[in-house]
Coordinates of C-alpha atoms and ligand atoms in Angstrom, one line a residue:
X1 CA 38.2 -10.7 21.0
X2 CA 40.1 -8.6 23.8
X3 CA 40.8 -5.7 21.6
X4 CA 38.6 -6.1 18.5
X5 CA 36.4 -2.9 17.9
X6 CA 32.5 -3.6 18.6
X7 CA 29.7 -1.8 17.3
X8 CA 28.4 1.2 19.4
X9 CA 26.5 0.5 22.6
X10 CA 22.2 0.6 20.9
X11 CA 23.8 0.5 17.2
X12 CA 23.0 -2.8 15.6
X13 CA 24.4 -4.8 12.4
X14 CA 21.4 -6.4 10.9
X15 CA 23.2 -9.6 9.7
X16 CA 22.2 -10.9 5.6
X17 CA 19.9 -13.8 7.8
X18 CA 17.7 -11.1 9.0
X19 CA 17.9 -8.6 5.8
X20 CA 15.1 -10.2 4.0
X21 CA 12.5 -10.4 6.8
X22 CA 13.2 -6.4 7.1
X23 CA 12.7 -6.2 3.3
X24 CA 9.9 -8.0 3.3
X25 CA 8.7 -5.8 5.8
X26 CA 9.7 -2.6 4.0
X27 CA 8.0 -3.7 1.4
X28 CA 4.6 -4.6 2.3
X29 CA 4.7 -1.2 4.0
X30 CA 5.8 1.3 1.5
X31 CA 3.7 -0.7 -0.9
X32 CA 1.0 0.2 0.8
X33 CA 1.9 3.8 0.8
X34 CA 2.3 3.8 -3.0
X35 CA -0.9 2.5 -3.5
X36 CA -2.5 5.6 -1.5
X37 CA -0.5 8.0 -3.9
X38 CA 2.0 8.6 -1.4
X39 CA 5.2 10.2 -2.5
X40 CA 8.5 8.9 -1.2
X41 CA 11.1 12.0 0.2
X42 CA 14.5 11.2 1.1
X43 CA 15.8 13.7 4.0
X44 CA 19.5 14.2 6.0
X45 CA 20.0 12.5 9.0
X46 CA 21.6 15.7 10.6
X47 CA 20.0 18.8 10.7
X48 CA 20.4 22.0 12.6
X49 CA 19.7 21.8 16.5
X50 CA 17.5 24.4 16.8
X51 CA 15.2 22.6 14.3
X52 CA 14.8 20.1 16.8
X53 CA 14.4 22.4 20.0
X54 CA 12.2 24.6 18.0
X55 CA 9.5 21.6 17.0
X56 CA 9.7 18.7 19.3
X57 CA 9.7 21.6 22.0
X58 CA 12.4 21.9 24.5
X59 CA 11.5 20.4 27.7
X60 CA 10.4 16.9 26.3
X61 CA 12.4 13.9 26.7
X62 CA 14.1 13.9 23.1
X63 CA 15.2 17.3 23.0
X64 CA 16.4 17.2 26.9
X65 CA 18.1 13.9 27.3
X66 CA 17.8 11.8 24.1
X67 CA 19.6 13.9 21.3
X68 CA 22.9 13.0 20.1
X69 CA 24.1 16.6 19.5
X70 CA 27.1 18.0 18.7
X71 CA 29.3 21.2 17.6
X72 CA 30.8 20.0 14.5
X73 CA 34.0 21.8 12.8
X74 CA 32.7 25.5 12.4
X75 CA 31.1 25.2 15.6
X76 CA 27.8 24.7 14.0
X77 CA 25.4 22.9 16.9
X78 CA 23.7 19.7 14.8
X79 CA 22.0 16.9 16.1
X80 CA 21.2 13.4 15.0
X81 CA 17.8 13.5 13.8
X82 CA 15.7 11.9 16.3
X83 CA 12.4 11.6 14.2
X84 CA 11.3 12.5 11.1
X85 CA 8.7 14.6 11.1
X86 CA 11.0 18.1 11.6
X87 CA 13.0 17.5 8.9
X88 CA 10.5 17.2 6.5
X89 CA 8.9 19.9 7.7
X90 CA 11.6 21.9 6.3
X91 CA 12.5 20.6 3.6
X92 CA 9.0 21.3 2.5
X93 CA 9.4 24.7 3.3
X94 CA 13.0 25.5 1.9
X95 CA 11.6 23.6 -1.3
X96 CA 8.4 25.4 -1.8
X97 CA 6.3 22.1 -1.3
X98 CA 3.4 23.8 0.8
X99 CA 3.0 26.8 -2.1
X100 CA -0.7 25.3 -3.2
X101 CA -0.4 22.1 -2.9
X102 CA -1.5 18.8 -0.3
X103 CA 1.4 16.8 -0.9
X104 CA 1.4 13.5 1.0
X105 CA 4.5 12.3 1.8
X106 CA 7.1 9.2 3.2
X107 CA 10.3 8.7 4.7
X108 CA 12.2 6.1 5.8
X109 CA 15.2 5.8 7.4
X110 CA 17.4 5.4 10.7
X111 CA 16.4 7.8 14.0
X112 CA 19.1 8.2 17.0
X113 CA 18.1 8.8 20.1
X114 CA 20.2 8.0 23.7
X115 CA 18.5 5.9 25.3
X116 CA 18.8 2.7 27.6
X117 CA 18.8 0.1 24.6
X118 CA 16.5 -3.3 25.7
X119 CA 14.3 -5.2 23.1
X120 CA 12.9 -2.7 20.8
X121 CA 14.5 0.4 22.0
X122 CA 17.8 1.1 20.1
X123 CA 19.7 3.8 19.7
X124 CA 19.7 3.8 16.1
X125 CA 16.6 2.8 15.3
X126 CA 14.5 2.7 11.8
X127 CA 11.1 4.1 11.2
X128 CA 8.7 4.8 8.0
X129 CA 6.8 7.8 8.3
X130 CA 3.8 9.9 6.7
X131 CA 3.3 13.3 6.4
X132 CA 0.5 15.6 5.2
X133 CA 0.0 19.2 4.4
X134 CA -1.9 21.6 3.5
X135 CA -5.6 19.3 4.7
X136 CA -7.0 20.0 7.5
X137 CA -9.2 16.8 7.9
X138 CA -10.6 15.1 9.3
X139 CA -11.2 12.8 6.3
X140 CA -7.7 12.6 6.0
X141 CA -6.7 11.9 9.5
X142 CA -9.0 9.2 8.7
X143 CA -7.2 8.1 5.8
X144 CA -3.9 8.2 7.9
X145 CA -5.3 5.8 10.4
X146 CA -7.0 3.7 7.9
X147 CA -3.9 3.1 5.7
X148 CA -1.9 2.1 9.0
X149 CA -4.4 -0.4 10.0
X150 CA -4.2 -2.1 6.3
X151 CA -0.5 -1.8 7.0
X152 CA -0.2 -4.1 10.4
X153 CA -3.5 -6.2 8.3
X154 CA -1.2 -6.8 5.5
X155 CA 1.8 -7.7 7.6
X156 CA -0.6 -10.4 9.3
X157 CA -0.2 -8.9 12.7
X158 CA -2.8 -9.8 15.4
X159 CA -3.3 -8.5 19.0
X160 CA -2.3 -5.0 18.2
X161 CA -5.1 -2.1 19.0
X162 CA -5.7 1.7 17.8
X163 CA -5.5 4.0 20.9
X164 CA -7.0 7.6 19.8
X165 CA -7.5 10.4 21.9
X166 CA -7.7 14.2 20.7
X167 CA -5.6 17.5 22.5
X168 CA -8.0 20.0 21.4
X169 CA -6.7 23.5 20.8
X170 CA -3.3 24.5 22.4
X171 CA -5.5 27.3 24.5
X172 CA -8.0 24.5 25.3
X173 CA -4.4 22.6 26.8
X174 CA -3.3 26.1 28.1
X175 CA -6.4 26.0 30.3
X176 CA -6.0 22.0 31.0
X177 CA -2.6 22.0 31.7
X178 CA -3.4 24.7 34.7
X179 CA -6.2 22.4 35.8
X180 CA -4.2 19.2 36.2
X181 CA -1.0 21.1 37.8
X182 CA -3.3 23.0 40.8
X183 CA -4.7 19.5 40.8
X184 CA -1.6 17.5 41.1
X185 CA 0.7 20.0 43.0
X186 CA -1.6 18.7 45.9
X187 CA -0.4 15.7 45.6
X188 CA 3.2 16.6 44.9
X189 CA 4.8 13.9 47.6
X190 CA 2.8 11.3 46.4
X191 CA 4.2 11.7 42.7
X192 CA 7.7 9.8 41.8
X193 CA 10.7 12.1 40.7
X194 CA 10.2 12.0 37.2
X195 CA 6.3 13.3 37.6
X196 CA 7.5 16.0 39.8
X197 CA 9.8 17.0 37.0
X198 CA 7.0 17.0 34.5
X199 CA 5.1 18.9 36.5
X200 CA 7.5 22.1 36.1
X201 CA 8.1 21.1 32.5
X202 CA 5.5 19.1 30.9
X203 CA 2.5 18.3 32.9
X204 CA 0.2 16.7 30.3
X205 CA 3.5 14.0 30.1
X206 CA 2.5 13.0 33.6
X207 CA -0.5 11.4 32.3
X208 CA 0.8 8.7 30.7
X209 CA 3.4 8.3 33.6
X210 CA 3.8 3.9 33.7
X211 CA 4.1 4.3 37.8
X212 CA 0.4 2.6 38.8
X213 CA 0.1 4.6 41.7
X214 CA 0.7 8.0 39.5
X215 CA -2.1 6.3 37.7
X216 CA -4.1 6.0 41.0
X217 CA -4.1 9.6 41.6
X218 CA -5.3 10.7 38.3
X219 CA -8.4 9.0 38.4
X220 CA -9.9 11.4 40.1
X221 CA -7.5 14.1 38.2
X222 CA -9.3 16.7 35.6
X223 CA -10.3 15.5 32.3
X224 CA -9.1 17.3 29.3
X225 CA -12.7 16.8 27.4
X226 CA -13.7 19.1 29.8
X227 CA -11.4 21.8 28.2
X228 CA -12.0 21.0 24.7
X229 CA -13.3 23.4 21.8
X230 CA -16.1 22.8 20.0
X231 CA -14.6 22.6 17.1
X232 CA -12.1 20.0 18.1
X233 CA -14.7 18.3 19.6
X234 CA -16.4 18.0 16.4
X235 CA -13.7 17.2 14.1
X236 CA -13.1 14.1 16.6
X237 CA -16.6 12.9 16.1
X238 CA -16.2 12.9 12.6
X239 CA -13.2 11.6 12.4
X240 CA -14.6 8.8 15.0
X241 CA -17.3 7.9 12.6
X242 CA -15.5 7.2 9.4
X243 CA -13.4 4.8 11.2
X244 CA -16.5 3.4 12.7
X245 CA -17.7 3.7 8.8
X246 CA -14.5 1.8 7.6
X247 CA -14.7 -0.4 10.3
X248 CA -11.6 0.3 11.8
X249 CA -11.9 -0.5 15.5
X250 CA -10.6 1.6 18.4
X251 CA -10.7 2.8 22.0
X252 CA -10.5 6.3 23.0
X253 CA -8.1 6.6 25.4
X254 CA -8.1 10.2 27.6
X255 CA -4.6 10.1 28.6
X256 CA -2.7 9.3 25.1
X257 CA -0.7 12.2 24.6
X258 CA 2.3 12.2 23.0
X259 CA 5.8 13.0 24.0
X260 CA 5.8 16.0 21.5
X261 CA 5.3 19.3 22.1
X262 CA 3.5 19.8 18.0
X263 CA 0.8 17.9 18.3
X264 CA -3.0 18.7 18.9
X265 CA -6.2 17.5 17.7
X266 CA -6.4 14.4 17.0
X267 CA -3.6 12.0 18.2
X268 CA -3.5 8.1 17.6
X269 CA -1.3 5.0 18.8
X270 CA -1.2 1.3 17.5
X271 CA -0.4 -0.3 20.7
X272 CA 0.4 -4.1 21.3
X273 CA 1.1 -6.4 24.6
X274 CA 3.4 -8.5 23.0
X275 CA 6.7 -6.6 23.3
X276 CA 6.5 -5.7 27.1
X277 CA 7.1 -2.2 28.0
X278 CA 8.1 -1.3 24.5
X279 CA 4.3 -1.8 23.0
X280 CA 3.8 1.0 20.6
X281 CA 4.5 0.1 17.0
X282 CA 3.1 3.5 15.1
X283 CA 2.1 6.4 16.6
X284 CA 0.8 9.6 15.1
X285 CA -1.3 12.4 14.5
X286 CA -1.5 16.4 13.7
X287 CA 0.3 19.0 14.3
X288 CA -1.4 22.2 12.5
X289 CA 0.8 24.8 14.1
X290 CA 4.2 23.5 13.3
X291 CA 4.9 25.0 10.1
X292 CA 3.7 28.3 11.2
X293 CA 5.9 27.9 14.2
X294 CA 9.1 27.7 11.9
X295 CA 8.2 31.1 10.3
X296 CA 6.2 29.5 7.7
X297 CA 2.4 30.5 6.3
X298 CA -0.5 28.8 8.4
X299 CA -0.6 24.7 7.1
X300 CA -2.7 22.2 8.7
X301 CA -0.5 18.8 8.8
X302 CA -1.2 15.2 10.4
X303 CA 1.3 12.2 10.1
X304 CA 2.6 9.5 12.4
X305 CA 6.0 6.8 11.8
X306 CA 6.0 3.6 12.6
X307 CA 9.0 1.2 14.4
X308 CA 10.7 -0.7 12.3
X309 CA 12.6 -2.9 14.9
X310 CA 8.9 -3.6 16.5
X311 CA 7.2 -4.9 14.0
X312 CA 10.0 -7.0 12.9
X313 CA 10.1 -8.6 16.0
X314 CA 6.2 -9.1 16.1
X315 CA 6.0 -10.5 12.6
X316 CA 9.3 -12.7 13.6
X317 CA 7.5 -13.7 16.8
X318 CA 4.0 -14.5 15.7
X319 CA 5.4 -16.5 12.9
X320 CA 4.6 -14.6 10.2
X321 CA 7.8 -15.0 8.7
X322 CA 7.7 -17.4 5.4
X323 CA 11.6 -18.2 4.8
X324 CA 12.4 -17.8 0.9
X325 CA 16.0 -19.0 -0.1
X326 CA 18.7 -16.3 -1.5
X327 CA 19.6 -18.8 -3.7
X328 CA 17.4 -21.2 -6.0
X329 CA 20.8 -22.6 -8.3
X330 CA 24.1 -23.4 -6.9
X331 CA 26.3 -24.0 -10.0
X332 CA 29.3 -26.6 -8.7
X333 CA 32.0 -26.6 -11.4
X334 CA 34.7 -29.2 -12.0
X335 CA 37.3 -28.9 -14.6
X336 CA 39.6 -26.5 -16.2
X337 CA 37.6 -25.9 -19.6
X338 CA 34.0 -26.4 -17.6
X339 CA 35.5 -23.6 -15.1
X340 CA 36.0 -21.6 -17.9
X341 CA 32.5 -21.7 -19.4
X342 CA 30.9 -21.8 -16.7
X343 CA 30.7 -17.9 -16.4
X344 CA 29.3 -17.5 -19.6
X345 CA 26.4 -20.2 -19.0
X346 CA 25.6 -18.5 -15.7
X347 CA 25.2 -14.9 -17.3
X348 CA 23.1 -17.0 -20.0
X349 CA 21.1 -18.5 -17.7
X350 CA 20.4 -14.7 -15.5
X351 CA 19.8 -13.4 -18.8
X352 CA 16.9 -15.8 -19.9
X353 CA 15.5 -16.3 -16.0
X354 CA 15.9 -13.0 -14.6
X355 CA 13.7 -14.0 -11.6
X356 CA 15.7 -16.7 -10.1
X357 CA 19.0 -16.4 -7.9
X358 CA 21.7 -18.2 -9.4
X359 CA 25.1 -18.8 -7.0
X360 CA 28.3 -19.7 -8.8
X361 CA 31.0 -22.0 -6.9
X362 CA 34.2 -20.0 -6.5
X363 CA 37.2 -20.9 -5.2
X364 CA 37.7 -24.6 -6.8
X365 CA 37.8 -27.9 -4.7
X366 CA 36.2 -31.5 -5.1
X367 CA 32.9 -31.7 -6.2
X368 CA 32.1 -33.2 -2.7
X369 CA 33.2 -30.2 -0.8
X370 CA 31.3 -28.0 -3.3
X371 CA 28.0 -30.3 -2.5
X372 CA 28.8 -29.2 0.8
X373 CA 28.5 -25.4 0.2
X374 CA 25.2 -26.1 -2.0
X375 CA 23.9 -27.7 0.4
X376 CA 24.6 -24.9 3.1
X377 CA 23.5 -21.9 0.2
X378 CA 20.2 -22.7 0.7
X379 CA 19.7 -23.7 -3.1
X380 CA 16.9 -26.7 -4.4
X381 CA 19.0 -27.5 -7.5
X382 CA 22.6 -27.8 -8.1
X383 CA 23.7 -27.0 -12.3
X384 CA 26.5 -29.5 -12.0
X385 CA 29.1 -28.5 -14.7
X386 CA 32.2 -31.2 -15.4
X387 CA 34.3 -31.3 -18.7
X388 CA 32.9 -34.5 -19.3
X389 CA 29.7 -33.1 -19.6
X390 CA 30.5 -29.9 -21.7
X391 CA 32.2 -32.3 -24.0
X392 CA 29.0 -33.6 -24.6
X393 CA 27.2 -30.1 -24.5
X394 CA 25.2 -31.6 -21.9
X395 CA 24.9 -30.4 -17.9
X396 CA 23.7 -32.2 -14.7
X397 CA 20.8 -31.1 -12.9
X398 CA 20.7 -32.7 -9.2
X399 CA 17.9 -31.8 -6.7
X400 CA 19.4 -31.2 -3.5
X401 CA 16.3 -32.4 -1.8
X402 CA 14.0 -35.6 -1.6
X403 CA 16.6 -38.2 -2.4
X404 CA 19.3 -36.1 -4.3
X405 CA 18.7 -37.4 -7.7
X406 CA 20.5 -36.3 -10.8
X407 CA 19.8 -36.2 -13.9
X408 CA 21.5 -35.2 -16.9
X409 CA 20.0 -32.5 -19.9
X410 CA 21.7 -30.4 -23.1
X411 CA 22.4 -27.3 -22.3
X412 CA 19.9 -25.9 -24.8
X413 CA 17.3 -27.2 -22.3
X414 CA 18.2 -26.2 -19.3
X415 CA 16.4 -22.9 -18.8
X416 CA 13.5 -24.6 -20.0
X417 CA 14.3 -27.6 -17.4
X418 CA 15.2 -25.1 -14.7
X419 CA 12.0 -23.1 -15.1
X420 CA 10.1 -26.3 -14.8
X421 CA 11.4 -27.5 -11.6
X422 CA 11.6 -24.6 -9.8
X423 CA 7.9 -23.4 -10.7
X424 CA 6.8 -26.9 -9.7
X425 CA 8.1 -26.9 -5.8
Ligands
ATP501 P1 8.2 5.2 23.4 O1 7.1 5.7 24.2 O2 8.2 3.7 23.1 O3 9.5 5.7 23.8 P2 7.9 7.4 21.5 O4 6.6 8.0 21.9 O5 9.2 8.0 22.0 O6 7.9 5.8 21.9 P3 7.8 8.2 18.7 O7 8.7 9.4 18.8 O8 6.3 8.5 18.6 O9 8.0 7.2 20.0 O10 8.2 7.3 17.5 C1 7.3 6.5 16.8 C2 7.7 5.0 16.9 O11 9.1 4.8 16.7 C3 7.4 4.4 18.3 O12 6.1 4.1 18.4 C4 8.3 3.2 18.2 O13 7.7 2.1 17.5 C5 9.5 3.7 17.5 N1 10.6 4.1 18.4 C6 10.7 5.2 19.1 N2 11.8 5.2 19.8 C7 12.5 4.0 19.6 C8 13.7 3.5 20.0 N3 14.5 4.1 20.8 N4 14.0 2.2 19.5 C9 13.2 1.6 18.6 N5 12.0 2.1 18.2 C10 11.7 3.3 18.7
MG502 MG1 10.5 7.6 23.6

C-alpha cells in the first residue's frame, strides 16, 4: 500500500455497508421536515470569504482557525463552507425570498472545517439544517425545538437532553460581556491560554470553556440574566412554556452560548453523554440581526443543524439499527439459452415487483460458485434459471435460508410465488 493515494486526513468514504443506516437516517429526518411544510434548498459548498467573516464573525474559532480557504484562479478569496446557515442567508437575499414572505427552509449537505478529526469530529462532515425568516417567535422557536425533539423521538434515540439558554439583546451582551471581562481579568493567571485568548476576542466563549477549574471560577462570575431586556426576558418565558405545554423537557443552562457571533435570544442544544467530548448532536437558535448585517432589510430568523456523523453513530450504538438486505432475489443462471433470457425475465420480474431488489449473476461459473455469491448478496431467495428448466417454461425457486429447499414453479407464477414468500418472512 506504500504508494497508493489515501483519502484526506478528516475526509471519510462511507463504504455501501454503512450507506443505508445514513439513508435511513436521512430519511426519518427530512421526513419529518416535510411533514412541518418545510421546503428543501440546495446551496454551493463554496462561497465568498467574506460571507463567512462577515456572519460567523471574525474572532470565533471557525472563521480564525477552522476554514479551509483559499485564493482560487482570479485571486478570488473563497472558503469551504463551514455551516450552513450563511449561505442560505444569501441565497435568500440574492433570490428575493425574504420580499413578504416566512419561508421555512432545509439543507443538507457536507460542512469542512480543520479541525483535529476523533470520533465525531471530521473534517468533512454532514449536517441537515432549518432556517426561518421573516417570524419573530417565539411560537416558532418553539416549533423549531419541538420538530427536533420528534426528530431524535423518531430516530429512537434515548439519553439525549435539550439545553436552552437565551443571549438577550446584543446591548444587553455589550453590557455583559464588560461585566464578565473586569470580572475575569482578575483572575487572568488563573485562566488557561485559550481563555486568555477569548478574553481579548470573545469573552462570552469563555463560558463554556471544558477546563473544570475555568468552570470553578465562574461560579461566582456575573450572570448574564442579570443583563437581560425585558423583552427577551419575556419572549424566553413564552417560549419556555409552550415547550412545557408540548411537553418537551429541558434544562436551562446559563452558560450555553454558541460559538457564533449571529446569534441572540433564544439559543438551544440537544446534548448527549454517549459520544464523549463530542456530545452535541443539533444545536440552534436565532439570529435576528444577520440579514440586516449583510445589507439586507430588518428579518427576524431562528434555525439550528444537526450532525450527521453523531447521530449515526448513536443510532448505530444504541442499536437502533434494523439491518434490511440490498438484495431480496439473487438470479443464478446456467446455460447458454437460460443466460440469454435471463435478462429479459429479470426486467419482467422489476417491471411487475417494483418494490423488491432483484441481483442478476454476472460473470458465468458453476452453479455452486454462484450459490456462493447468493449466499454472500445478502438475498432470501435464489430464481435459479437452467436450460433444462426454460425448456420446460418452468424456473427454480430455492430459499437460501432454513434448510435451502427448492422447489420448482412456471414462470407465469413466479411473481405471484415471489410476492408470496417474500411478504411472508
Ligand atoms: P462542537 O462544539 O462540537 O465543535 P459546534 O458548536 O462547533 O460543535 P455547530 O457549528 O453548532 O457545532 O454545528 C452543529 C452541529 O454540527 C454540531 O452540534 C455537531 O453535531 C456537528 N458538527 C460540528 N462540527 C463538526 C465536526 N467537525 N465533525 C462532525 N460534526 C460536527
Ligand atoms: Mg466546533
Amino acid at each position: 500500500m506504500g504508494n497508493t493515494i489515501q483519502s484526506v486526513r478528516g475526509f471519510s468514504d462511507l463504504l455501501p455497508e454503512q450507506t443505508p443506516l445514513w439513508r435511513q437516517v436521512e430519511g426519518v429526518l427530512t421526513g419529518v421536515l416535510a411533514r412541518y411544510g418545510y421546503r428543501e434548498i440546495r446551496l454551493p459548498q463554496l462561497e465568498k470569504t467574506e460571507l463567512f467573516s462577515r456572519t460567523i464573525g471574525e474572532v470565533t474559532d471557525i472563521v480564525e482557525k477552522e476554514m479551509y480557504t483559499f485564493a482560487d484562479r482570479n485571486g478570488d478569496s473563497l472558503s469551504l463552507r463551514p455551516e450552513g446557515t450563511a449561505g442560505c442567508v444569501r441565497a435568500c437575499m440574492q433570490h428575493g425570498l425574504l420580499h413578504n414572505q416566512q419561508p421555512r427552509l432545509w439543507y443538507m449537505g457536507s460542512m469542512f472545517r480543520h479541525e483535529r478529526p476523533q470520533k465525531g469530529r471530521l473534517r468533512q462532515f454532514h449536517q441537515i439544517g432549518a432556517e426561518v425568516f421573516g417570524l419573530t417567535g417565539p411560537d416558532v422557536d418553539a416549533e423549531l425545538i419541538v420538530m427536533t425533539a420528534r426528530m431524535l423521538r423518531e430516530l429512537g434515540l434515548r439519553h439525549v437532553e435539550l439545553q436552552l439558554n437565551t443571549l438577550g439583546t446584543a446591548e444587553a451582551r455589550q453590557h455583559y460581556r464588560q461585566a464578565l471581562v473586569d470580572y475575569l481579568s482578575g483572575y487572568r493567571d488563573a485562566l488557561d491560554e485559550d481563555s486568555r485568548r477569548r478574553l481579548e476576542t470573545n469573552p462570552l466563549r469563555i463560558l463554556d470553556s471544558k477546563n473544570p477549574d475555568t468552570q470553578a471560577l465562574l461560579d461566582e462570575a456575573p450572570v448574564l440574566d442579570d443583563y437581560l431586556d425585558d423583552a427577551s426576558k419575556s419572549h424566553f418565558s413564552r417560549l419556555k412554556q409552550l415547550l412545557d405545554e408540548a411537553g418537551v423537557a429541558y434544562r436551562v443552562n446559563p452558560r450555553l452560548v454558541r460559538g457564533l457571533d449571529y446569534y441572540g435570544r433564544t439559543v438551544f442544544e440537544w446534548v448527549t453523554d454517549q459520544l464523549g467530548a463530542q456530545g452535541t448532536v443539533c444545536a440552534g437558535g436565532r439570529y435576528d440581526g444577520l440579514v440586516e448585517q449583510l445589507g439586507g432589510k430588518p428579518t427576524p430568523a431562528v434555525g439550528f443543524a444537526l450532525g450527521l456523523e453523531r447521530l449515526v453513530t448513536l443510532v448505530e450504538d444504541q442499536g437502533l439499527v434494523q439491518p434490511r438486505s440490498e438484495v431480496d432475489v439473487y438470479m443464478v443462471v446456467s446455460g447458454e439459452a437460460a443466460e440469454q433470457q435471463a435478462l429479459v425475465l429479470a426486467e419482467t420480474l422489476r417491471d411487475t415487483m417494483p418494490w423488491a431488489k432483484f441481483q442478476m449473476h454476472c460473470g458465468g461459473g458453476s452453479f455452486k460458485s454462484q450459490f456462493k455469491r447468493a449466499d454472500r448478496s445478502g438475498a432470501r431467495f435464489a430464481v435459479v434459471l437452467g436450460d433444462d428448466e426454460l425448456a420446460r417454461g418452468e424456473v427454480g425457486v430455492k430459499d437460501l435460508r432454513d434448510g435451502g429447499e427448492q422447489r420448482t414453479v412456471g414462470r407465469d407464477e413466479l411473481p405471484d410465488v415471489l410476492t408470496g414468500l417474500l411478504n411472508e418472512q
